[in-house]
Amino acid sequence: AQTVTQSQPEMSVQEAETVTLSCTYDTSESNYYLFWYKQPPSRQMILVIRQEAYKQQNATENRFSVNFQKAAKSFSLKISDSQLGDTAMYFCAFYNQGGKLIFGQGTELSVKP
Amino acid sequence: EAGVTQFPSHSVIEKGQTVTLRCDPISGHDNLYWYRRVMGKEIKFLLHFVKESKQDESGMPNNRFLAERTGGTYSTLKVQPAELEDSGVYFCASSQGLAGNQETQYFGPGTRLLVL
């Protein structure tokens, strides 16, 4: 069975600095997708970034990028130039052809002014 | 384009009562999912519809939970009778069908259920 682990329950970062959130997963599949979602306080969960396992190139979306290490089964999220609006709960998630997302426990990120 | 919507946003009920949650997916999305997050824990899968058919309901906790998706459009999730441990946030998500990007799921705002 697939599992996803986020080992950092809480993190904080100063505005304008860079922070990296960790995520590891376990699977025997070779074809799958990985996602980072964020849920700001009292707001909707939104997709931050996605990575296809067959792509070696790390995905980037503006200030958000991932470090995907397939052999190590690691999928960390780097947020550059952190902004106050980045304060949120961040969830790492795994998807395979079974259809459902498997989530990690979440990392609560606080960006401090 | 409207996103995934859920109703109600909050519900407070007493143990033993019935509650029905509703989800309207993004128009044209064949896949509809229900997830739940119990306080402080990870988000867990409940079930998956493809159009009006249940594709996977392996995450449904027990037979007090009943999900339907009439005509392959909106979905309801009924809890009857509700127990204290059913409290949590219920998320709905949708994604495109086989011909599209079915991997990326778009989430609704969630329904916060509190059973007293």
Short mmCIF file of C-alpha atoms in Angstrom, two decimals:
data_model
loop_
_atom_site.label_atom_id
_atom_site.label_comp_id
_atom_site.label_asym_id
_atom_site.label_seq_id
_atom_site.Cartn_x
_atom_site.Cartn_y
_atom_site.Cartn_z
CA ALA A 1 0.00 0.00 0.00
CA GLN A 2 1.16 3.51 -0.74
CA THR A 3 1.99 5.85 2.11
CA VAL A 4 2.92 9.52 2.26
CA THR A 5 4.86 11.05 5.14
CA GLN A 6 5.34 14.69 6.02
CA SER A 7 7.68 14.78 8.98
CA GLN A 8 7.35 18.49 9.77
CA PRO A 9 4.02 19.24 11.48
CA GLU A 10 4.83 22.95 11.75
CA MET A 11 7.30 25.32 10.17
CA SER A 12 7.85 29.04 10.12
CA VAL A 13 9.77 31.35 7.83
CA GLN A 14 10.46 35.05 7.63
CA GLU A 15 8.86 36.98 4.82
CA ALA A 16 11.04 37.06 1.68
CA GLU A 17 13.07 34.04 2.75
CA THR A 18 13.07 30.54 1.32
CA VAL A 19 11.59 27.48 2.98
CA THR A 20 11.54 23.81 2.05
CA LEU A 21 8.81 21.40 3.07
CA SER A 22 9.62 17.70 3.11
CA CYS A 23 7.60 14.78 1.81
CA THR A 24 8.52 11.14 1.37
CA TYR A 25 6.38 8.38 -0.02
CA ASP A 26 6.41 4.67 -0.47
CA THR A 27 5.16 2.81 -3.52
CA SER A 28 6.04 -0.08 -5.78
CA GLU A 29 4.43 1.66 -8.76
CA SER A 30 6.52 3.18 -11.52
CA ASN A 31 3.84 5.44 -12.99
CA TYR A 32 2.29 7.92 -10.63
CA TYR A 33 1.78 11.61 -9.89
CA LEU A 34 2.68 13.74 -6.91
CA PHE A 35 0.99 16.92 -5.80
CA TRP A 36 1.33 19.70 -3.31
CA TYR A 37 -1.89 21.33 -2.17
CA LYS A 38 -2.25 24.29 0.16
CA GLN A 39 -5.16 25.23 2.39
CA PRO A 40 -5.03 28.79 3.76
CA PRO A 41 -6.83 29.40 7.05
CA SER A 42 -10.58 29.04 6.59
CA ARG A 43 -10.20 28.88 2.87
CA GLN A 44 -10.41 26.40 0.04
CA MET A 45 -7.69 23.84 -0.68
CA ILE A 46 -5.94 24.65 -3.92
CA LEU A 47 -3.39 22.90 -6.08
CA VAL A 48 0.11 24.35 -5.84
CA ILE A 49 2.13 22.10 -8.13
CA ARG A 50 2.12 18.66 -9.71
CA GLN A 51 4.86 16.29 -10.85
CA GLU A 52 4.64 13.31 -13.16
CA ALA A 53 6.90 10.48 -12.03
CA TYR A 54 8.09 9.75 -15.56
CA LYS A 55 9.45 13.27 -15.94
CA GLN A 56 12.95 13.83 -14.67
CA GLN A 57 12.66 17.59 -14.78
CA ASN A 58 11.46 19.15 -11.55
CA ALA A 59 8.18 21.06 -11.81
CA THR A 60 8.11 24.79 -11.12
CA GLU A 61 5.27 27.27 -10.73
CA ASN A 62 6.49 30.80 -10.19
CA ARG A 63 7.92 30.92 -6.63
CA PHE A 64 7.11 27.26 -6.02
CA SER A 65 9.37 24.43 -7.14
CA VAL A 66 9.88 20.81 -6.23
CA ASN A 67 12.88 18.61 -5.73
CA PHE A 68 11.75 15.22 -6.99
CA GLN A 69 14.10 12.36 -6.17
CA LYS A 70 12.42 9.24 -7.55
CA ALA A 71 14.96 6.71 -6.32
CA ALA A 72 14.84 8.17 -2.83
CA LYS A 73 11.03 8.56 -3.04
CA SER A 74 11.30 12.14 -1.94
CA PHE A 75 9.22 15.10 -3.11
CA SER A 76 10.03 18.35 -1.32
CA LEU A 77 8.47 21.74 -1.98
CA LYS A 78 10.56 24.90 -2.05
CA ILE A 79 8.90 28.27 -1.62
CA SER A 80 11.09 31.18 -2.61
CA ASP A 81 10.57 34.79 -1.56
CA SER A 82 7.93 33.73 0.97
CA GLN A 83 4.91 35.99 1.25
CA LEU A 84 2.39 36.44 4.05
CA GLY A 85 -0.23 34.89 1.79
CA ASP A 86 1.74 31.65 1.75
CA THR A 87 0.66 31.00 5.32
CA ALA A 88 -1.34 27.78 5.06
CA MET A 89 -1.49 24.08 5.70
CA TYR A 90 0.44 22.27 2.97
CA PHE A 91 -0.42 18.72 1.97
CA CYS A 92 1.69 16.38 -0.10
CA ALA A 93 -0.35 13.81 -2.05
CA PHE A 94 0.26 10.73 -4.19
CA TYR A 95 -1.89 9.57 -7.07
CA ASN A 96 -1.71 6.41 -9.13
CA GLN A 97 -4.03 4.81 -11.63
CA GLY A 98 -6.25 3.66 -8.78
CA GLY A 99 -7.78 7.12 -8.80
CA LYS A 100 -7.65 8.27 -5.21
CA LEU A 101 -5.22 10.69 -3.63
CA ILE A 102 -3.21 9.56 -0.64
CA PHE A 103 -2.26 12.46 1.59
CA GLY A 104 0.44 13.14 4.09
CA GLN A 105 -0.35 14.51 7.52
CA GLY A 106 0.20 18.11 6.47
CA THR A 107 2.70 20.83 7.38
CA GLU A 108 1.43 24.05 8.87
CA LEU A 109 3.53 26.90 7.50
CA SER A 110 3.57 30.33 9.08
CA VAL A 111 5.17 33.22 7.24
CA LYS A 112 6.20 35.95 9.67
CA PRO A 113 6.56 39.63 8.77
CA GLU B 1 -15.78 28.53 -14.75
CA ALA B 2 -17.31 27.69 -11.38
CA GLY B 3 -15.26 25.53 -9.05
CA VAL B 4 -16.37 22.66 -6.85
CA THR B 5 -19.03 23.79 -4.43
CA GLN B 6 -20.21 22.16 -1.22
CA PHE B 7 -23.21 22.71 0.98
CA PRO B 8 -23.53 23.36 3.85
CA SER B 9 -20.28 24.97 4.87
CA HIS B 10 -20.88 24.03 8.50
CA SER B 11 -23.22 21.64 10.25
CA VAL B 12 -23.68 21.04 13.96
CA ILE B 13 -25.91 18.10 14.88
CA GLU B 14 -26.53 15.85 17.81
CA LYS B 15 -25.48 12.25 18.00
CA GLY B 16 -28.09 10.05 16.39
CA GLN B 17 -29.32 12.65 13.94
CA THR B 18 -28.99 12.54 10.18
CA VAL B 19 -26.98 14.92 8.03
CA THR B 20 -26.74 15.16 4.26
CA LEU B 21 -23.82 16.86 2.59
CA ARG B 22 -23.95 17.99 -1.01
CA CYS B 23 -21.23 18.45 -3.60
CA ASP B 24 -21.48 20.04 -7.02
CA PRO B 25 -18.42 19.19 -9.11
CA ILE B 26 -16.93 21.29 -11.88
CA SER B 27 -19.21 21.05 -14.89
CA GLY B 28 -18.18 18.24 -17.21
CA HIS B 29 -16.01 16.42 -14.68
CA ASP B 30 -16.76 12.71 -14.71
CA ASN B 31 -14.80 11.88 -11.57
CA LEU B 32 -16.09 12.88 -8.15
CA TYR B 33 -14.38 12.05 -4.88
CA TRP B 34 -15.23 12.37 -1.22
CA TYR B 35 -12.51 12.73 1.42
CA ARG B 36 -12.56 13.39 5.14
CA ARG B 37 -10.16 14.99 7.57
CA VAL B 38 -10.68 14.19 11.20
CA MET B 39 -9.16 16.79 13.55
CA GLY B 40 -5.37 16.82 13.36
CA LYS B 41 -5.10 13.81 11.13
CA GLU B 42 -4.45 13.29 7.45
CA ILE B 43 -7.07 13.63 4.77
CA LYS B 44 -8.48 10.21 3.97
CA PHE B 45 -10.28 8.95 0.90
CA LEU B 46 -13.89 7.86 1.27
CA LEU B 47 -15.12 7.04 -2.20
CA HIS B 48 -14.90 7.72 -5.93
CA PHE B 49 -17.64 8.08 -8.52
CA VAL B 50 -17.16 7.86 -12.25
CA LYS B 51 -20.24 9.56 -13.58
CA GLU B 52 -23.09 7.93 -11.64
CA SER B 53 -21.25 4.71 -10.78
CA LYS B 54 -19.27 4.00 -7.62
CA GLN B 55 -15.77 3.15 -8.78
CA ASP B 56 -14.23 2.67 -5.37
CA GLU B 57 -15.89 2.91 -1.98
CA SER B 58 -13.16 1.21 0.00
CA GLY B 59 -12.73 4.20 2.29
CA MET B 60 -16.30 4.38 3.55
CA PRO B 61 -16.10 3.83 7.32
CA ASN B 62 -19.28 1.81 7.77
CA ASN B 63 -22.85 1.40 6.60
CA ARG B 64 -23.96 4.58 8.33
CA PHE B 65 -22.52 6.44 5.35
CA LEU B 66 -24.40 6.48 2.05
CA ALA B 67 -23.22 8.31 -1.04
CA GLU B 68 -25.13 8.89 -4.22
CA ARG B 69 -24.52 10.70 -7.46
CA THR B 70 -27.78 11.11 -9.27
CA GLY B 71 -27.46 11.34 -13.05
CA GLY B 72 -23.73 11.75 -12.78
CA THR B 73 -23.99 15.36 -11.70
CA TYR B 74 -24.04 16.43 -8.05
CA SER B 75 -23.40 14.03 -5.20
CA THR B 76 -24.76 13.65 -1.70
CA LEU B 77 -23.19 12.00 1.30
CA LYS B 78 -25.60 11.05 4.05
CA VAL B 79 -24.59 10.07 7.55
CA GLN B 80 -27.31 8.26 9.46
CA PRO B 81 -27.21 8.04 12.42
CA ALA B 82 -24.30 10.36 13.14
CA GLU B 83 -21.77 9.43 15.82
CA LEU B 84 -19.25 11.61 17.66
CA GLU B 85 -16.34 10.18 15.67
CA ASP B 86 -17.92 11.39 12.42
CA SER B 87 -16.92 14.95 13.25
CA GLY B 88 -14.43 16.44 10.82
CA VAL B 89 -14.14 18.23 7.53
CA TYR B 90 -15.64 16.50 4.50
CA PHE B 91 -14.06 17.47 1.21
CA CYS B 92 -15.37 16.85 -2.25
CA ALA B 93 -13.12 16.91 -5.30
CA SER B 94 -13.61 16.42 -9.02
CA SER B 95 -11.46 15.72 -12.04
CA GLN B 96 -11.88 15.23 -15.75
CA GLY B 97 -12.64 11.89 -17.37
CA LEU B 98 -10.40 9.47 -19.22
CA ALA B 99 -10.05 11.74 -22.23
CA GLY B 100 -8.76 14.59 -20.11
CA ASN B 101 -6.57 15.36 -17.13
CA GLN B 102 -8.06 12.94 -14.64
CA GLU B 103 -5.06 13.01 -12.33
CA THR B 104 -5.56 16.54 -11.09
CA GLN B 105 -8.34 16.85 -8.56
CA TYR B 106 -9.94 20.16 -7.71
CA PHE B 107 -11.30 20.53 -4.23
CA GLY B 108 -14.34 22.19 -2.77
CA PRO B 109 -14.19 24.31 0.38
CA GLY B 110 -15.30 21.43 2.59
CA THR B 111 -18.16 20.93 5.01
CA ARG B 112 -17.24 21.17 8.67
CA LEU B 113 -19.34 18.66 10.57
CA LEU B 114 -19.55 18.66 14.34
CA VAL B 115 -21.48 15.92 16.08
CA LEU B 116 -22.32 16.67 19.73
#
